[in-house]
Amino acid sequence: MTSADTRPAAHIAAGASRDGGATAVVVGGGLAGTTAALALADAGLRVTLVEGRPRLGGLAFSFRRDSAAGELSVDNGQHVYLRCCTAYTDFLERVGGAHLMPVQDRMDVPVLDADPARAAAGMRLGRLRRTALPVPLHLAASLAGYPHLSLAERASVGRAALALKSLDPADPALDRIDFASWLARHGQSPRAVEALWDLVGVATLNARAGDASAGLAAMVFKTGLLSDPGAADIGWSRVPLGEVHDTLARAALEKAGVRVETRTRATAVIRTDEQRWQVTVENGPHSQEQLAADTVVLALPQRETHGLLPPGALDRPDRLLDIGTAPILNVHVLYDRKVLRRPFFATLGSPLQWVFDRTEASGLQGGGQYLAVSQSAAQDEIDLPVGVLRERYLPELARVLPAARGAKVRDFFVTRERTATFAPAPGVGRLRAAARTQSTGLYLAGAWTATGWPATMESAVRSGISAAREALTELGFPQGSLPQEAA
């Protein structure tokens, strides 16, 4: 039997740097924490990063799986980014992973209408793709030929897009209404919402239009589709995400001089009498350490952040608990033969949302193909048993992919992220906290903070940059040494 008094004595560690300069502790090793730690270390601080998991990367990670097809590298979910995600692109460059996550030359999204009621004469394949023409003409040809909308619906989509372009996504009035209501007021039919607005919005917001803040939706569409011709070109990893977000990120941190401690959980953050910060961490049931620092960045989900906030750090800390979460479900299927020729496609009129070919990235050997089905806003399915999901998705894949009908399924499994993102519900904008708190030297980071972006890898990286800038500004670092603002 053990008790608190049998633990080794706590001690101050990683506090003052060897030259007496400023020090920092970053709690959380996801994209937000890694970004903040790199920025602080690059400015000259001595940084310790602590992460409770055995790896870095947060909710964008990989794991190994032994399957009937051999050992696989599996991403917990299919993560993509767009060319407009400039902060995340800079992060990839910083850790040396940009070449592993290339972007399309030009946006090209195959969209299959698989609705049985409309597929009597065969399923129709449409494409959303851009040209090199300036905005908004870059999408004009694609929209004009988009077979999943009527001529009148295409015209109404164009008018709504022009109205979106004039909106200010940061307008609090927009945040208070749902996107579906805004679309209805601008003449969008249920079919237009399904075939275009939700096709994009569900994947980027992790919510359908009726459940999403119009402000966040406006940000997505205005930035991704109406800011620059190439803004919505899609990038994704050609290797397991863990190679970038964990292996390369850890190497970059260590090269920058950051002390990285995984399997280490922060249990308390307090301000000392000497006006410094003390972070209590545990890396085992009987191992406790006190880390002293001038600056602390909490780069954790909102509920974990709330649990560590010292009194007075935020005016209304319980608002963090009012930020909901939204799930993402991923279905993984290994076939004994190639059943999909494209790298990915999206569907309408089907339980399937987006289907990706992950064969090369997984390291699958001996032939066959590995498909990952990404299901956002998956509240109705996230807790269904694997057997139920198998009965739901395998017949549907066979229905939309003729080559799968005679293929043998070598493996079928599911990954679930029940709290994958914050819920972008109307009103969430007033709940998202800024990077700077009311406690000097304490800063917040995470995709849920007030970045203006939905819960994406881009938002996470931007939050880390913001926290580092605030910290360095407070410490009096010259402007030239501050992290560059995300564009």
Tab-separated table of C-alpha atoms in Angstrom:
chain	number	residue	atom	x	y	z
A	1	MET	CA	0.000	0.000	0.000
A	2	THR	CA	1.327	3.427	-0.895
A	3	SER	CA	0.518	6.877	0.332
A	4	ALA	CA	1.513	10.417	-0.538
A	5	ASP	CA	4.228	10.559	2.123
A	6	THR	CA	6.142	7.683	0.507
A	7	ARG	CA	6.667	9.570	-2.749
A	8	PRO	CA	10.079	10.962	-3.591
A	9	ALA	CA	10.436	14.570	-2.571
A	10	ALA	CA	9.282	16.982	-5.267
A	11	HIS	CA	11.947	19.222	-6.689
A	12	ILE	CA	12.328	22.201	-8.943
A	13	ALA	CA	13.470	21.227	-12.424
A	14	ALA	CA	13.703	22.801	-15.860
A	15	GLY	CA	13.253	26.165	-14.207
A	16	ALA	CA	15.945	28.727	-14.857
A	17	SER	CA	17.944	28.266	-17.988
A	18	ARG	CA	21.688	27.848	-17.751
A	19	ASP	CA	22.279	31.456	-18.771
A	20	GLY	CA	19.549	32.815	-16.489
A	21	GLY	CA	17.193	33.594	-19.367
A	22	ALA	CA	13.446	33.143	-19.535
A	23	THR	CA	11.917	29.688	-19.294
A	24	ALA	CA	8.614	28.160	-20.320
A	25	VAL	CA	6.530	25.057	-19.738
A	26	VAL	CA	4.087	23.961	-22.430
A	27	VAL	CA	1.411	21.511	-21.299
A	28	GLY	CA	0.137	19.420	-24.193
A	29	GLY	CA	1.993	17.934	-27.151
A	30	GLY	CA	-0.605	18.263	-29.891
A	31	LEU	CA	-0.144	20.616	-32.813
A	32	ALA	CA	-0.925	23.656	-30.665
A	33	GLY	CA	1.580	22.773	-27.962
A	34	THR	CA	4.281	21.686	-30.372
A	35	THR	CA	3.917	24.929	-32.331
A	36	ALA	CA	4.067	27.058	-29.188
A	37	ALA	CA	7.102	25.187	-27.867
A	38	LEU	CA	8.991	25.575	-31.137
A	39	ALA	CA	8.203	29.289	-31.344
A	40	LEU	CA	9.280	29.931	-27.766
A	41	ALA	CA	12.482	27.903	-28.173
A	42	ASP	CA	13.290	29.636	-31.455
A	43	ALA	CA	13.062	32.961	-29.607
A	44	GLY	CA	15.637	31.780	-27.065
A	45	LEU	CA	13.570	30.481	-24.151
A	46	ARG	CA	14.391	27.235	-22.466
A	47	VAL	CA	11.264	25.168	-22.924
A	48	THR	CA	9.891	21.994	-21.385
A	49	LEU	CA	6.950	20.323	-23.131
A	50	VAL	CA	4.907	17.753	-21.200
A	51	GLU	CA	2.404	15.375	-22.781
A	52	GLY	CA	0.348	12.724	-21.038
A	53	ARG	CA	0.275	10.350	-23.979
A	54	PRO	CA	3.312	8.325	-25.056
A	55	ARG	CA	3.425	10.294	-28.315
A	56	LEU	CA	3.019	13.766	-29.754
A	57	GLY	CA	0.385	14.833	-32.247
A	58	GLY	CA	-2.782	15.080	-30.180
A	59	LEU	CA	-5.794	13.746	-32.083
A	60	ALA	CA	-3.951	13.575	-35.403
A	61	PHE	CA	-1.893	10.436	-34.856
A	62	SER	CA	-1.061	6.950	-36.110
A	63	PHE	CA	-0.812	3.514	-34.549
A	64	ARG	CA	0.324	0.046	-35.613
A	65	ARG	CA	-2.192	-2.742	-36.205
A	66	ASP	CA	-1.656	-6.431	-36.810
A	67	SER	CA	-4.218	-7.555	-39.368
A	68	ALA	CA	-4.877	-10.499	-41.658
A	69	ALA	CA	-3.067	-8.473	-44.309
A	70	GLY	CA	0.029	-7.963	-42.147
A	71	GLU	CA	1.141	-5.079	-39.960
A	72	LEU	CA	-0.347	-1.730	-40.909
A	73	SER	CA	0.277	1.893	-39.998
A	74	VAL	CA	-3.163	3.335	-39.332
A	75	ASP	CA	-4.140	6.985	-38.933
A	76	ASN	CA	-6.833	7.419	-36.309
A	77	GLY	CA	-8.740	9.428	-38.898
A	78	GLN	CA	-8.352	10.904	-42.341
A	79	HIS	CA	-6.921	14.391	-41.950
A	80	VAL	CA	-6.656	16.831	-44.834
A	81	TYR	CA	-5.780	20.495	-45.126
A	82	LEU	CA	-6.167	23.199	-47.768
A	83	ARG	CA	-3.680	25.482	-49.437
A	84	CYS	CA	-5.206	28.386	-47.482
A	85	CYS	CA	-3.992	26.698	-44.263
A	86	THR	CA	-0.839	28.795	-44.267
A	87	ALA	CA	0.053	28.307	-40.604
A	88	TYR	CA	-0.136	24.526	-40.875
A	89	THR	CA	1.910	24.670	-44.080
A	90	ASP	CA	4.566	26.652	-42.212
A	91	PHE	CA	4.471	24.056	-39.432
A	92	LEU	CA	5.122	21.298	-41.975
A	93	GLU	CA	8.072	23.248	-43.328
A	94	ARG	CA	9.391	23.849	-39.820
A	95	VAL	CA	9.441	20.143	-38.937
A	96	GLY	CA	10.643	19.037	-42.378
A	97	GLY	CA	7.443	17.266	-43.426
A	98	ALA	CA	6.026	19.379	-46.255
A	99	HIS	CA	7.170	16.939	-48.945
A	100	LEU	CA	5.267	14.150	-47.200
A	101	MET	CA	1.951	16.024	-47.329
A	102	PRO	CA	1.721	17.537	-50.822
A	103	VAL	CA	-1.221	19.573	-52.104
A	104	GLN	CA	-3.167	19.003	-55.318
A	105	ASP	CA	-2.037	21.108	-58.266
A	106	ARG	CA	-5.638	22.286	-58.489
A	107	MET	CA	-8.713	21.493	-56.402
A	108	ASP	CA	-10.505	18.471	-57.870
A	109	VAL	CA	-13.177	16.676	-55.832
A	110	PRO	CA	-15.085	13.765	-57.426
A	111	VAL	CA	-18.661	13.709	-56.090
A	112	LEU	CA	-20.785	10.612	-56.698
A	113	ASP	CA	-24.574	10.846	-56.430
A	114	ALA	CA	-25.481	7.413	-55.090
A	115	ASP	CA	-29.047	8.125	-53.972
A	116	PRO	CA	-31.072	5.019	-54.921
A	117	ALA	CA	-34.072	7.206	-55.785
A	118	ARG	CA	-32.032	9.074	-58.386
A	119	ALA	CA	-29.779	6.236	-59.533
A	120	ALA	CA	-32.235	4.225	-61.623
A	121	ALA	CA	-30.329	5.186	-64.746
A	122	GLY	CA	-26.969	4.818	-63.037
A	123	MET	CA	-25.022	6.806	-60.475
A	124	ARG	CA	-23.790	10.194	-61.640
A	125	LEU	CA	-20.296	11.446	-61.033
A	126	GLY	CA	-19.738	15.171	-60.800
A	127	ARG	CA	-16.616	17.162	-60.044
A	128	LEU	CA	-15.892	20.281	-58.086
A	129	ARG	CA	-12.697	21.675	-59.552
A	130	ARG	CA	-11.173	25.036	-60.177
A	131	THR	CA	-9.432	26.792	-63.014
A	132	ALA	CA	-6.641	29.365	-62.869
A	133	LEU	CA	-9.107	32.233	-63.402
A	134	PRO	CA	-9.458	34.844	-60.671
A	135	VAL	CA	-12.051	34.526	-57.883
A	136	PRO	CA	-14.998	33.899	-58.315
A	137	LEU	CA	-14.563	32.852	-61.947
A	138	HIS	CA	-12.233	30.029	-60.908
A	139	LEU	CA	-15.286	27.917	-59.946
A	140	ALA	CA	-17.704	29.165	-62.588
A	141	ALA	CA	-17.118	26.380	-65.108
A	142	SER	CA	-17.304	23.688	-62.442
A	143	LEU	CA	-20.527	25.062	-61.008
A	144	ALA	CA	-22.077	25.493	-64.464
A	145	GLY	CA	-21.463	21.831	-65.242
A	146	TYR	CA	-22.176	20.393	-61.791
A	147	PRO	CA	-24.745	17.668	-62.506
A	148	HIS	CA	-26.077	17.346	-58.985
A	149	LEU	CA	-27.888	20.708	-59.075
A	150	SER	CA	-30.512	22.108	-61.406
A	151	LEU	CA	-29.797	25.177	-63.504
A	152	ALA	CA	-31.817	27.309	-61.110
A	153	GLU	CA	-29.997	25.874	-58.094
A	154	ARG	CA	-26.619	26.565	-59.671
A	155	ALA	CA	-27.610	30.178	-60.236
A	156	SER	CA	-28.844	30.509	-56.651
A	157	VAL	CA	-25.576	29.041	-55.336
A	158	GLY	CA	-23.658	31.704	-57.237
A	159	ARG	CA	-25.771	34.471	-55.713
A	160	ALA	CA	-25.354	33.042	-52.210
A	161	ALA	CA	-21.589	32.796	-52.709
A	162	LEU	CA	-21.426	36.480	-53.661
A	163	ALA	CA	-23.429	37.322	-50.538
A	164	LEU	CA	-21.017	35.254	-48.427
A	165	LYS	CA	-18.076	37.131	-49.866
A	166	SER	CA	-19.369	40.370	-48.360
A	167	LEU	CA	-19.814	38.955	-44.846
A	168	ASP	CA	-17.536	39.532	-41.880
A	169	PRO	CA	-17.113	36.084	-40.249
A	170	ALA	CA	-16.168	37.788	-36.967
A	171	ASP	CA	-19.539	39.580	-36.757
A	172	PRO	CA	-21.145	38.413	-33.465
A	173	ALA	CA	-24.585	38.555	-35.097
A	174	LEU	CA	-23.513	35.871	-37.568
A	175	ASP	CA	-22.229	33.674	-34.764
A	176	ARG	CA	-25.650	33.747	-33.117
A	177	ILE	CA	-27.513	32.180	-36.064
A	178	ASP	CA	-27.166	28.791	-37.729
A	179	PHE	CA	-25.856	28.448	-41.255
A	180	ALA	CA	-28.954	26.626	-42.522
A	181	SER	CA	-31.120	29.630	-41.658
A	182	TRP	CA	-28.747	31.947	-43.493
A	183	LEU	CA	-28.749	29.659	-46.530
A	184	ALA	CA	-32.553	29.460	-46.549
A	185	ARG	CA	-32.790	33.259	-46.474
A	186	HIS	CA	-30.518	33.301	-49.514
A	187	GLY	CA	-32.613	30.951	-51.589
A	188	GLN	CA	-30.758	27.685	-51.071
A	189	SER	CA	-32.869	24.577	-51.627
A	190	PRO	CA	-32.479	21.451	-49.472
A	191	ARG	CA	-30.806	19.807	-52.467
A	192	ALA	CA	-28.277	22.655	-52.786
A	193	VAL	CA	-27.480	22.365	-49.095
A	194	GLU	CA	-26.912	18.608	-49.429
A	195	ALA	CA	-24.999	18.648	-52.711
A	196	LEU	CA	-22.710	21.589	-52.026
A	197	TRP	CA	-22.881	23.461	-48.748
A	198	ASP	CA	-23.000	20.424	-46.457
A	199	LEU	CA	-20.665	18.461	-48.711
A	200	VAL	CA	-17.947	20.964	-47.826
A	201	GLY	CA	-19.248	22.148	-44.468
A	202	VAL	CA	-19.643	18.792	-42.738
A	203	ALA	CA	-16.046	17.859	-43.567
A	204	THR	CA	-14.574	21.179	-42.432
A	205	LEU	CA	-16.884	22.156	-39.567
A	206	ASN	CA	-17.806	18.676	-38.299
A	207	ALA	CA	-21.442	19.799	-38.263
A	208	ARG	CA	-24.328	20.091	-40.661
A	209	ALA	CA	-25.556	23.526	-41.644
A	210	GLY	CA	-28.382	23.521	-39.117
A	211	ASP	CA	-25.941	22.852	-36.266
A	212	ALA	CA	-23.182	25.249	-37.337
A	213	SER	CA	-22.542	28.885	-36.539
A	214	ALA	CA	-23.094	30.999	-39.636
A	215	GLY	CA	-19.976	32.950	-38.692
A	216	LEU	CA	-17.730	29.892	-38.728
A	217	ALA	CA	-19.348	28.630	-41.928
A	218	ALA	CA	-18.824	32.006	-43.569
A	219	MET	CA	-15.174	31.857	-42.528
A	220	VAL	CA	-14.773	28.414	-44.136
A	221	PHE	CA	-16.380	29.284	-47.451
A	222	LYS	CA	-15.043	32.819	-47.700
A	223	THR	CA	-11.469	31.755	-46.965
A	224	GLY	CA	-11.480	28.402	-48.755
A	225	LEU	CA	-13.469	29.169	-51.866
A	226	LEU	CA	-13.600	32.939	-52.250
A	227	SER	CA	-10.210	34.314	-51.196
A	228	ASP	CA	-7.771	32.969	-53.770
A	229	PRO	CA	-8.112	30.606	-56.760
A	230	GLY	CA	-5.910	27.971	-55.130
A	231	ALA	CA	-7.148	28.348	-51.560
A	232	ALA	CA	-9.170	25.104	-51.567
A	233	ASP	CA	-6.568	22.853	-53.185
A	234	ILE	CA	-6.449	19.774	-50.949
A	235	GLY	CA	-3.408	18.291	-49.230
A	236	TRP	CA	-3.104	15.061	-47.278
A	237	SER	CA	-0.384	12.856	-45.873
A	238	ARG	CA	1.238	10.214	-48.056
A	239	VAL	CA	2.796	8.673	-44.936
A	240	PRO	CA	1.325	7.834	-41.516
A	241	LEU	CA	0.507	11.071	-39.720
A	242	GLY	CA	2.634	9.971	-36.788
A	243	GLU	CA	5.750	10.267	-38.932
A	244	VAL	CA	5.072	14.000	-39.241
A	245	HIS	CA	3.249	15.010	-36.062
A	246	ASP	CA	5.260	12.782	-33.720
A	247	THR	CA	8.570	11.607	-35.211
A	248	LEU	CA	9.517	14.734	-37.195
A	249	ALA	CA	7.961	17.112	-34.676
A	250	ARG	CA	9.874	15.495	-31.807
A	251	ALA	CA	13.127	15.733	-33.763
A	252	ALA	CA	12.497	19.425	-34.474
A	253	LEU	CA	11.706	20.111	-30.823
A	254	GLU	CA	14.798	18.348	-29.577
A	255	LYS	CA	16.978	20.111	-32.141
A	256	ALA	CA	15.542	23.424	-30.920
A	257	GLY	CA	16.561	22.482	-27.375
A	258	VAL	CA	13.089	21.687	-26.046
A	259	ARG	CA	12.957	19.114	-23.272
A	260	VAL	CA	10.152	16.742	-24.300
A	261	GLU	CA	8.522	14.618	-21.604
A	262	THR	CA	5.821	12.206	-22.760
A	263	ARG	CA	3.767	9.984	-20.448
A	264	THR	CA	3.832	13.010	-18.169
A	265	ARG	CA	0.620	14.629	-16.935
A	266	ALA	CA	0.262	18.082	-15.433
A	267	THR	CA	-1.831	18.030	-12.254
A	268	ALA	CA	-1.547	21.627	-10.996
A	269	VAL	CA	-0.484	25.085	-12.165
A	270	ILE	CA	0.105	27.726	-9.483
A	271	ARG	CA	1.637	31.178	-9.211
A	272	THR	CA	4.461	31.254	-6.656
A	273	ASP	CA	5.311	33.954	-4.156
A	274	GLU	CA	8.267	34.832	-6.381
A	275	GLN	CA	5.809	35.673	-9.201
A	276	ARG	CA	6.854	32.689	-11.260
A	277	TRP	CA	4.866	29.633	-12.266
A	278	GLN	CA	5.068	26.156	-10.832
A	279	VAL	CA	3.645	23.222	-12.788
A	280	THR	CA	3.229	19.942	-10.935
A	281	VAL	CA	3.585	16.917	-13.204
A	282	GLU	CA	3.387	13.172	-12.722
A	283	ASN	CA	4.971	10.527	-14.902
A	284	GLY	CA	3.977	7.576	-12.766
A	285	PRO	CA	1.994	6.722	-9.646
A	286	HIS	CA	4.888	7.598	-7.353
A	287	SER	CA	6.829	10.113	-9.393
A	288	GLN	CA	6.044	13.806	-9.063
A	289	GLU	CA	8.050	16.784	-10.252
A	290	GLN	CA	7.716	20.550	-9.942
A	291	LEU	CA	8.595	22.569	-13.027
A	292	ALA	CA	9.274	26.262	-12.510
A	293	ALA	CA	8.911	28.735	-15.360
A	294	ASP	CA	8.359	32.366	-16.275
A	295	THR	CA	5.700	31.410	-18.823
A	296	VAL	CA	3.189	28.571	-19.071
A	297	VAL	CA	1.132	27.630	-22.119
A	298	LEU	CA	-1.833	25.304	-21.562
A	299	ALA	CA	-2.341	23.589	-24.920
A	300	LEU	CA	-5.076	21.175	-23.896
A	301	PRO	CA	-8.737	20.517	-24.722
A	302	GLN	CA	-11.141	22.952	-23.121
A	303	ARG	CA	-12.246	20.700	-20.246
A	304	GLU	CA	-8.698	19.760	-19.285
A	305	THR	CA	-7.721	23.420	-19.481
A	306	HIS	CA	-10.585	24.333	-17.163
A	307	GLY	CA	-9.337	21.776	-14.652
A	308	LEU	CA	-5.876	23.350	-14.500
A	309	LEU	CA	-6.765	27.049	-14.561
A	310	PRO	CA	-5.705	28.881	-11.408
A	311	PRO	CA	-8.287	31.180	-9.770
A	312	GLY	CA	-8.730	34.493	-11.572
A	313	ALA	CA	-7.175	33.394	-14.857
A	314	LEU	CA	-10.457	33.926	-16.725
A	315	ASP	CA	-13.469	36.042	-15.845
A	316	ARG	CA	-15.898	33.209	-16.540
A	317	PRO	CA	-13.909	29.985	-16.657
A	318	ASP	CA	-17.036	27.817	-16.705
A	319	ARG	CA	-17.721	29.048	-20.221
A	320	LEU	CA	-15.076	26.573	-21.339
A	321	LEU	CA	-17.363	23.791	-20.120
A	322	ASP	CA	-20.170	25.173	-22.289
A	323	ILE	CA	-18.166	24.507	-25.465
A	324	GLY	CA	-19.569	21.247	-26.760
A	325	THR	CA	-17.749	18.520	-28.631
A	326	ALA	CA	-18.508	16.647	-31.853
A	327	PRO	CA	-17.472	13.114	-32.863
A	328	ILE	CA	-15.828	11.680	-35.971
A	329	LEU	CA	-16.056	8.022	-36.940
A	330	ASN	CA	-13.615	6.312	-39.303
A	331	VAL	CA	-14.309	2.963	-40.932
A	332	HIS	CA	-11.285	1.037	-42.234
A	333	VAL	CA	-11.660	-1.705	-44.858
A	334	LEU	CA	-8.945	-3.883	-46.418
A	335	TYR	CA	-9.825	-5.610	-49.689
A	336	ASP	CA	-7.907	-8.361	-51.428
A	337	ARG	CA	-7.844	-6.383	-54.664
A	338	LYS	CA	-7.955	-2.813	-55.943
A	339	VAL	CA	-11.521	-1.512	-55.884
A	340	LEU	CA	-10.966	2.265	-56.198
A	341	ARG	CA	-8.893	4.018	-58.851
A	342	ARG	CA	-9.083	7.541	-57.418
A	343	PRO	CA	-7.249	8.825	-54.327
A	344	PHE	CA	-10.593	9.849	-52.808
A	345	PHE	CA	-14.198	10.725	-53.555
A	346	ALA	CA	-17.270	12.086	-51.786
A	347	THR	CA	-20.823	10.845	-52.026
A	348	LEU	CA	-24.380	12.166	-51.945
A	349	GLY	CA	-27.435	10.096	-51.091
A	350	SER	CA	-25.374	7.511	-49.240
A	351	PRO	CA	-24.305	6.822	-45.655
A	352	LEU	CA	-20.758	7.251	-46.964
A	353	GLN	CA	-19.315	10.746	-46.755
A	354	TRP	CA	-15.671	10.714	-47.933
A	355	VAL	CA	-13.691	7.631	-48.982
A	356	PHE	CA	-9.876	7.684	-49.209
A	357	ASP	CA	-7.304	5.238	-50.541
A	358	ARG	CA	-4.784	4.723	-47.719
A	359	THR	CA	-2.950	1.748	-49.246
A	360	GLU	CA	0.443	3.348	-49.770
A	361	ALA	CA	0.519	5.301	-46.520
A	362	SER	CA	-0.408	2.236	-44.466
A	363	GLY	CA	2.438	0.106	-45.808
A	364	LEU	CA	0.015	-2.612	-46.955
A	365	GLN	CA	1.951	-5.425	-48.612
A	366	GLY	CA	0.950	-8.304	-50.851
A	367	GLY	CA	-1.609	-6.547	-53.012
A	368	GLY	CA	-5.104	-5.443	-52.203
A	369	GLN	CA	-6.332	-2.012	-51.171
A	370	TYR	CA	-7.006	-0.203	-47.917
A	371	LEU	CA	-9.890	2.290	-47.858
A	372	ALA	CA	-10.698	4.691	-45.030
A	373	VAL	CA	-14.238	6.044	-44.799
A	374	SER	CA	-14.371	9.350	-42.921
A	375	GLN	CA	-17.687	10.159	-41.241
A	376	SER	CA	-17.940	13.595	-39.643
A	377	ALA	CA	-20.808	14.800	-37.433
A	378	ALA	CA	-21.238	11.138	-36.497
A	379	GLN	CA	-23.403	11.555	-33.391
A	380	ASP	CA	-25.836	8.858	-34.550
A	381	GLU	CA	-23.134	6.266	-35.249
A	382	ILE	CA	-20.236	6.898	-32.921
A	383	ASP	CA	-21.305	4.281	-30.355
A	384	LEU	CA	-22.687	1.628	-32.711
A	385	PRO	CA	-21.041	-1.813	-32.394
A	386	VAL	CA	-18.484	-2.793	-35.018
A	387	GLY	CA	-20.785	-5.553	-36.283
A	388	VAL	CA	-23.585	-3.075	-36.934
A	389	LEU	CA	-21.232	-0.718	-38.739
A	390	ARG	CA	-19.903	-3.597	-40.841
A	391	GLU	CA	-23.428	-4.518	-41.927
A	392	ARG	CA	-24.077	-0.865	-42.761
A	393	TYR	CA	-20.925	0.066	-44.640
A	394	LEU	CA	-19.704	-3.002	-46.518
A	395	PRO	CA	-22.887	-3.336	-48.611
A	396	GLU	CA	-22.812	0.397	-49.272
A	397	LEU	CA	-19.209	0.308	-50.468
A	398	ALA	CA	-20.112	-2.617	-52.727
A	399	ARG	CA	-23.062	-0.651	-54.067
A	400	VAL	CA	-21.061	2.440	-55.027
A	401	LEU	CA	-17.861	0.596	-56.035
A	402	PRO	CA	-18.651	-2.180	-58.534
A	403	ALA	CA	-15.149	-3.657	-58.175
A	404	ALA	CA	-15.791	-4.254	-54.466
A	405	ARG	CA	-18.715	-6.592	-55.132
A	406	GLY	CA	-16.522	-9.602	-55.809
A	407	ALA	CA	-13.682	-8.608	-53.523
A	408	LYS	CA	-12.835	-10.369	-50.289
A	409	VAL	CA	-12.685	-8.256	-47.130
A	410	ARG	CA	-9.405	-9.055	-45.418
A	411	ASP	CA	-9.977	-6.769	-42.438
A	412	PHE	CA	-12.611	-4.370	-41.116
A	413	PHE	CA	-12.162	-2.131	-38.087
A	414	VAL	CA	-13.304	1.180	-36.706
A	415	THR	CA	-11.632	4.141	-35.002
A	416	ARG	CA	-13.716	6.557	-32.973
A	417	GLU	CA	-12.965	10.039	-31.719
A	418	ARG	CA	-15.938	10.947	-29.535
A	419	THR	CA	-14.572	14.414	-28.800
A	420	ALA	CA	-12.777	14.933	-32.106
A	421	THR	CA	-13.505	18.662	-32.321
A	422	PHE	CA	-15.309	21.397	-30.493
A	423	ALA	CA	-18.910	21.726	-31.661
A	424	PRO	CA	-19.188	24.802	-33.938
A	425	ALA	CA	-22.703	25.538	-32.696
A	426	PRO	CA	-24.290	28.983	-32.953
A	427	GLY	CA	-23.005	31.129	-30.114
A	428	VAL	CA	-19.725	29.268	-29.669
A	429	GLY	CA	-17.722	32.337	-30.639
A	430	ARG	CA	-18.417	34.105	-27.335
A	431	LEU	CA	-17.247	31.012	-25.426
A	432	ARG	CA	-13.847	30.612	-27.083
A	433	ALA	CA	-11.067	32.045	-24.934
A	434	ALA	CA	-8.267	34.269	-26.173
A	435	ALA	CA	-4.621	33.230	-25.876
A	436	ARG	CA	-3.879	35.750	-23.113
A	437	THR	CA	-5.399	35.142	-19.693
A	438	GLN	CA	-5.725	37.564	-16.779
A	439	SER	CA	-2.849	35.815	-15.030
A	440	THR	CA	0.472	37.262	-16.152
A	441	GLY	CA	2.566	34.623	-17.858
A	442	LEU	CA	-0.256	32.119	-18.437
A	443	TYR	CA	-1.537	31.527	-21.982
A	444	LEU	CA	-3.992	29.214	-23.696
A	445	ALA	CA	-3.699	27.316	-26.959
A	446	GLY	CA	-5.788	24.741	-28.769
A	447	ALA	CA	-8.013	24.587	-31.823
A	448	TRP	CA	-10.964	25.548	-29.578
A	449	THR	CA	-9.493	28.926	-28.613
A	450	ALA	CA	-10.430	32.166	-30.343
A	451	THR	CA	-8.573	31.711	-33.621
A	452	GLY	CA	-11.559	32.494	-35.834
A	453	TRP	CA	-11.171	29.081	-37.471
A	454	PRO	CA	-13.156	25.893	-36.916
A	455	ALA	CA	-11.508	22.939	-35.166
A	456	THR	CA	-8.856	22.120	-37.749
A	457	MET	CA	-5.136	21.463	-37.751
A	458	GLU	CA	-4.798	25.037	-39.006
A	459	SER	CA	-6.650	26.400	-35.990
A	460	ALA	CA	-4.461	24.386	-33.633
A	461	VAL	CA	-1.244	25.720	-35.159
A	462	ARG	CA	-2.542	29.295	-35.229
A	463	SER	CA	-3.418	29.031	-31.563
A	464	GLY	CA	0.107	27.927	-30.716
A	465	ILE	CA	1.531	30.895	-32.617
A	466	SER	CA	-0.828	33.290	-30.827
A	467	ALA	CA	0.083	31.941	-27.399
A	468	ALA	CA	3.800	32.199	-28.129
A	469	ARG	CA	3.458	35.759	-29.438
A	470	GLU	CA	1.535	36.837	-26.350
A	471	ALA	CA	4.094	35.213	-24.076
A	472	LEU	CA	7.055	36.751	-25.827
A	473	THR	CA	5.415	40.173	-25.956
A	474	GLU	CA	4.775	40.017	-22.197
A	475	LEU	CA	8.399	39.049	-21.619
A	476	GLY	CA	9.551	42.049	-23.642
A	477	PHE	CA	11.066	40.273	-26.595
A	478	PRO	CA	11.691	42.545	-29.601
A	479	GLN	CA	9.224	42.302	-32.470
A	480	GLY	CA	11.813	40.781	-34.764
A	481	SER	CA	12.082	37.724	-32.537
A	482	LEU	CA	8.331	37.070	-32.327
A	483	PRO	CA	6.708	34.301	-34.352
A	484	GLN	CA	5.359	35.515	-37.661
A	485	GLU	CA	1.616	36.118	-37.686
A	486	ALA	CA	-0.320	33.502	-39.618
A	487	ALA	CA	-1.603	34.993	-42.843
